[in-house]
mmCIF file of C-alpha atoms in Angstrom:
data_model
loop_
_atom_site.group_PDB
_atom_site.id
_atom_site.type_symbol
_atom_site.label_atom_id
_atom_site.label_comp_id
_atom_site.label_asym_id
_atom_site.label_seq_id
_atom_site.Cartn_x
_atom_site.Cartn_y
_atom_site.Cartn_z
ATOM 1 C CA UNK A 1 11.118 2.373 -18.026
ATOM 2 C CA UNK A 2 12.778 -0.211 -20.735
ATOM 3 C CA UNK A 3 16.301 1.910 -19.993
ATOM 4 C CA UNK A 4 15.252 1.756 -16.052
ATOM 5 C CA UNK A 5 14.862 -1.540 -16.156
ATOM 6 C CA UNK A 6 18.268 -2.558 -18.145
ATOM 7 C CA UNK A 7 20.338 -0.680 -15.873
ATOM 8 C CA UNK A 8 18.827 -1.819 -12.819
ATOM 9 C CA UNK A 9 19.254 -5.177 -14.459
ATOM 10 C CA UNK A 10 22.859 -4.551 -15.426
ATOM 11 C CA UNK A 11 23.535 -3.524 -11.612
ATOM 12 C CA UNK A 12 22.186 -6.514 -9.862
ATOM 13 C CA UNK A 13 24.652 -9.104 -11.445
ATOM 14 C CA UNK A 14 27.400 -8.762 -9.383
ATOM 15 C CA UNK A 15 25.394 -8.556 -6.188
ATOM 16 C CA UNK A 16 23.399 -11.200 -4.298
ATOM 17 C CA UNK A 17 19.553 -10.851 -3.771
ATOM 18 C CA UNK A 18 19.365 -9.204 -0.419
ATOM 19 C CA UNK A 19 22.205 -7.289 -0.037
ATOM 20 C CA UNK A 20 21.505 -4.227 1.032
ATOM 21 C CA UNK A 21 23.862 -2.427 -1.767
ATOM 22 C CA UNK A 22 21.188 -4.053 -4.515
ATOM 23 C CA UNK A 23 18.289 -2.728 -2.873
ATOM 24 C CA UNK A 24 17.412 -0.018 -5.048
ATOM 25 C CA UNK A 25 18.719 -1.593 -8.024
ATOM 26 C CA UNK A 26 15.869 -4.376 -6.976
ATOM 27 C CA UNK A 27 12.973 -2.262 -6.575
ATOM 28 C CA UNK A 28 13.669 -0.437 -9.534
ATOM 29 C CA UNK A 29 14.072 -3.404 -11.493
ATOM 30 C CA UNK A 30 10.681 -4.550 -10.085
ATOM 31 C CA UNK A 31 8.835 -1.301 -10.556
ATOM 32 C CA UNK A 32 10.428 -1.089 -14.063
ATOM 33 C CA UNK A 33 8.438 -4.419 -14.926
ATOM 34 C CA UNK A 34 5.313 -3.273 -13.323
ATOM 35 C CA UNK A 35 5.209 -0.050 -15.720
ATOM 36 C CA UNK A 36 6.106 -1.953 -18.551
ATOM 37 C CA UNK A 37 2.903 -3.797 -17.736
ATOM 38 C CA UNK A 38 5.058 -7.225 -17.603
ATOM 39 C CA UNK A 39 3.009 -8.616 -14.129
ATOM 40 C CA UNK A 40 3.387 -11.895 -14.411
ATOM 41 C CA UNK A 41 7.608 -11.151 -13.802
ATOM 42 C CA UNK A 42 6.897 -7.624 -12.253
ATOM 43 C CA UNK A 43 5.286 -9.694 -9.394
ATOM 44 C CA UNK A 44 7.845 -12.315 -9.315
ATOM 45 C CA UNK A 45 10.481 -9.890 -8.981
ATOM 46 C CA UNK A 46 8.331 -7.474 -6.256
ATOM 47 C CA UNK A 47 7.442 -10.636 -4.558
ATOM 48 C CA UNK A 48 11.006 -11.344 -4.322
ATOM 49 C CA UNK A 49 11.860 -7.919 -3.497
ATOM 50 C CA UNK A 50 9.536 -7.813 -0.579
ATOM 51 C CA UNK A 51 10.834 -11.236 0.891
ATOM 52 C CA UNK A 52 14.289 -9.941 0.397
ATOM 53 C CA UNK A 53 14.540 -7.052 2.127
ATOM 54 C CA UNK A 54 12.025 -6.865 4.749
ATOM 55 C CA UNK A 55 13.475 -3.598 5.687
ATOM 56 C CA UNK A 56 14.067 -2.411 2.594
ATOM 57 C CA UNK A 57 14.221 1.204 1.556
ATOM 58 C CA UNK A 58 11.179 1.036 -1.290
ATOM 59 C CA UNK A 59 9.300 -2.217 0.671
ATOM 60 C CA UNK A 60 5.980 -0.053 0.906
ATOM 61 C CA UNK A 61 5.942 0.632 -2.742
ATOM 62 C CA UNK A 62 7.405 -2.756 -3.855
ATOM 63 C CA UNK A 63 4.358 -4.321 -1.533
ATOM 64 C CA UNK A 64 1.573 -2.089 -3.447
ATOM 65 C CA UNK A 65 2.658 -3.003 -6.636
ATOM 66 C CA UNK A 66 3.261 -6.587 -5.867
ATOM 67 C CA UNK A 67 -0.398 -7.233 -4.891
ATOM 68 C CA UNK A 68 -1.471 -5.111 -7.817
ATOM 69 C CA UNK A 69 0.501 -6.827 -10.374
ATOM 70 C CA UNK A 70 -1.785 -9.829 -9.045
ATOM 71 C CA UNK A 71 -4.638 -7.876 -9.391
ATOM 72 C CA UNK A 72 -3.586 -7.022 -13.117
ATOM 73 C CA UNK A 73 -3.246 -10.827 -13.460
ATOM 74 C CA UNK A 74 -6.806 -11.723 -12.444
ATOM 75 C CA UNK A 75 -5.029 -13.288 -9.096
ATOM 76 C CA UNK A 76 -7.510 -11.874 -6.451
ATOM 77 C CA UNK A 77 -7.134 -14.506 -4.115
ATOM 78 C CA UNK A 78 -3.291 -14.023 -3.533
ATOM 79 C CA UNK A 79 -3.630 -10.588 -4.035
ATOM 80 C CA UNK A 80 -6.156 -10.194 -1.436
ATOM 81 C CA UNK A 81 -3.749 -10.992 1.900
ATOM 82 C CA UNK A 82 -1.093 -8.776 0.475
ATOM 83 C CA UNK A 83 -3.308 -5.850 0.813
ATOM 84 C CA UNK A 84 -4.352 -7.306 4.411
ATOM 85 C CA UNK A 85 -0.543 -6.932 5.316
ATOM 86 C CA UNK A 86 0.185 -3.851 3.235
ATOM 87 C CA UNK A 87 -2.687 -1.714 5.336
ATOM 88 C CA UNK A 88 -1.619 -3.534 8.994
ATOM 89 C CA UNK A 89 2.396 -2.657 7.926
ATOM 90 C CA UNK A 90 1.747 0.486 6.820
ATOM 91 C CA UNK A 91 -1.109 1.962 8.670
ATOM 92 C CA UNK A 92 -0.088 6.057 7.858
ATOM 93 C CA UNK A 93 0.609 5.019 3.935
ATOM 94 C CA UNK A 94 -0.456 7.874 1.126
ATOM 95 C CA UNK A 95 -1.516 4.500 -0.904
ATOM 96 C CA UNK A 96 -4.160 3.786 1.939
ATOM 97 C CA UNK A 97 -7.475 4.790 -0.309
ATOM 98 C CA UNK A 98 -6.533 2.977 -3.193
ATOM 99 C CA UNK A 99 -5.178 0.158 -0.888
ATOM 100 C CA UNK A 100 -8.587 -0.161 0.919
ATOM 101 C CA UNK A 101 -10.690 -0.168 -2.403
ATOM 102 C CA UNK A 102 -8.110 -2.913 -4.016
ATOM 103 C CA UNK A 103 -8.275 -5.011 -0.690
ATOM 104 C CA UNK A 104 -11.864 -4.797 -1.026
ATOM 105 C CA UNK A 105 -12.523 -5.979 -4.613
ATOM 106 C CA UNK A 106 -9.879 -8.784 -3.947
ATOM 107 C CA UNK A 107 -11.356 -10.081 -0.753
ATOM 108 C CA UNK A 108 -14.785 -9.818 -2.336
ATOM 109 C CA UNK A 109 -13.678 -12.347 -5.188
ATOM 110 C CA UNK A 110 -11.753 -14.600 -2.999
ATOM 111 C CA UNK A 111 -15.131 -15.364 -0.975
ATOM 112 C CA UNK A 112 -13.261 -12.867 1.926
ATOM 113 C CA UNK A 113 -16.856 -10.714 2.429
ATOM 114 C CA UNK A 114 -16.143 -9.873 6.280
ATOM 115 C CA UNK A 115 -13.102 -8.570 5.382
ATOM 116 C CA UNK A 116 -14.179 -6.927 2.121
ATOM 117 C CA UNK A 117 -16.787 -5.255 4.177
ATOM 118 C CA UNK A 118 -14.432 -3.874 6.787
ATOM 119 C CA UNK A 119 -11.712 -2.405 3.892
ATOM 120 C CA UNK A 120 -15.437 -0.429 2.279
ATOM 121 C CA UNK A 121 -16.790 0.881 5.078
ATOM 122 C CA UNK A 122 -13.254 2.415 5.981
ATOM 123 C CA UNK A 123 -12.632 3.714 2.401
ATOM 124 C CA UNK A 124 -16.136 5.241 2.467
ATOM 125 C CA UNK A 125 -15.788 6.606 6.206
ATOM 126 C CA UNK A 126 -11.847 7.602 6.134
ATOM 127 C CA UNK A 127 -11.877 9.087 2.578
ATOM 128 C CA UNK A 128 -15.185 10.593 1.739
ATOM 129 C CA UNK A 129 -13.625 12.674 -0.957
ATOM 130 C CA UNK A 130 -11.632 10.891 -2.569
ATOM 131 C CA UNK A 131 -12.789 9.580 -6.430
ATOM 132 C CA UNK A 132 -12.612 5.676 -5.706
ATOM 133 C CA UNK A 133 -15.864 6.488 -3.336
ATOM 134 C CA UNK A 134 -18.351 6.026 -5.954
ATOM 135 C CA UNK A 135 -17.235 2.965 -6.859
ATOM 136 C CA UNK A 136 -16.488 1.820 -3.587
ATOM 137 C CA UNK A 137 -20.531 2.071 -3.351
ATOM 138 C CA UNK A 138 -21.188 -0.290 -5.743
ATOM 139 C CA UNK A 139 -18.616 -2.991 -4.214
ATOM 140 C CA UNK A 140 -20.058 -2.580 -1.277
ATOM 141 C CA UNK A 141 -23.378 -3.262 -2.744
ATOM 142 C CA UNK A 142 -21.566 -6.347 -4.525
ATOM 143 C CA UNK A 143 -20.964 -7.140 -0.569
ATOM 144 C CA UNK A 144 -23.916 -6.997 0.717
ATOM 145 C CA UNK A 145 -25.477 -9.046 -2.565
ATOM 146 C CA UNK A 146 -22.934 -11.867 -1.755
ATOM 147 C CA UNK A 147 -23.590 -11.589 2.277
ATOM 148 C CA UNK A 148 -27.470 -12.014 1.081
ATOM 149 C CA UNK A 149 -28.172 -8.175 2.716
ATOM 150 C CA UNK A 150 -31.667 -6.826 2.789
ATOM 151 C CA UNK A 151 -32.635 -5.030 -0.940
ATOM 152 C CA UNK A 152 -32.999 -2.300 -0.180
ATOM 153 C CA UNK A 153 -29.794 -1.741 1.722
ATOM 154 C CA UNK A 154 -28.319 -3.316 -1.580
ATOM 155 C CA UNK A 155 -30.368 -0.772 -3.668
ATOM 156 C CA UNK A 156 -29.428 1.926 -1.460
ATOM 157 C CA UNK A 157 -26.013 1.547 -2.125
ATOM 158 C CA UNK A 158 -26.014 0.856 -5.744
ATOM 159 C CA UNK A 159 -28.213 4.060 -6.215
ATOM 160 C CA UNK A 160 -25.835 6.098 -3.974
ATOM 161 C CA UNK A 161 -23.314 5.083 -6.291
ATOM 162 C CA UNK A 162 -25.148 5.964 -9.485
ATOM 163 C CA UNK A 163 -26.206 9.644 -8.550
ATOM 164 C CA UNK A 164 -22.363 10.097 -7.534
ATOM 165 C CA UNK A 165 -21.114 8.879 -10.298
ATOM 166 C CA UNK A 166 -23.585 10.945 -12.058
ATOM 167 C CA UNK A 167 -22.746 13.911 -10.383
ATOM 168 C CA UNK A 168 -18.829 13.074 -10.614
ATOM 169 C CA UNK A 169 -19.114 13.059 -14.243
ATOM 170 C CA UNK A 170 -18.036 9.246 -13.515
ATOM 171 C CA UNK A 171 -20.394 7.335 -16.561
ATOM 172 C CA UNK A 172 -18.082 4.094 -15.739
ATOM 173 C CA UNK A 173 -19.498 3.938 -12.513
ATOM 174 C CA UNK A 174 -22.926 5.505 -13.147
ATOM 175 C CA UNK A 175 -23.521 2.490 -15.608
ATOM 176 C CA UNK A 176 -22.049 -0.039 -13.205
#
């Protein structure tokens, strides 16, 4: 990614931001930063990116790993609207599951529960398989703690997390 990112670097200087010839050399630039675990100037540049070139060719990627780069930097609150946008933009995305559990977590911490609760329940109903579930139980038992739920319907969830995480060979979650 360091080589990525210095020729997409080297490629942008004689363009302007925006033009649709340094597109690619944008993203890539972005992306490069992201993987390089630099997310304070990954999201600066994806941020960019996105405002850029709102038609861009790489816009659905460059808007996941924006808001995740301000997940990675403990930035929930602005994080959590750009997953809002990234699942109303890109409703059909391969990204969706992750997108959902991500927009959960970060609406959760920003005080966003109805919203929060609306990304879970889709995660858990739209991708029953897939191996976020588990932990997507106990956020939505975080939920329903904050929203001052029944216990048991807490419980229930935390438990139902627990035995699959148990069962998934999943200890992280298990001991959640």
């Amino acid at each position: 990614y360091e080589k990525a990112l210095q020729v997409a670097g080297d490629s942008r200087t004689s363009l302007q931001a925006g033009d649709p010839d340094r597109d690619i050399a944008d993203f890539v630039f972005g992306a490069s930063l992201f993987q390089l675990e630099q997310f304070e100037r990954a999201q600066q540049e994806l941020g960019a990116y996105v405002e850029n070139y709102p038609e861009g060719k790489r816009l659905e990627t460059a808007s996941f790993f924006h808001a995740t780069a301000l997940t990675r930097l403990g930035r929930w609150a602005e994080a959590a609207p750009r997953f809002n946008e990234f699942l109303s933009a890109f409703p059909r995305s391969g990204m969706r599951a992750t997108v959902l559990y991500l927009g959960a977590v970060s609406n959760l911490i920003a005080g966003e529960t109805d919203l929060a609760l609306v990304h879970v329940n889709y995660l858990i109903r739209d991708f029953p398989a897939d191996p976020q579930i588990p932990a997507a139980h106990n956020v939505k038992g975080d939920v329903l703690s904050a929203r001052e739920a029944p216990a048991a319907e807490i419980r229930a969830e935390y438990d139902l997390a627990r035995t699959m995480g148990d069962a998934g060979d999943k200890p992280d979650v298990a001991a959640y």
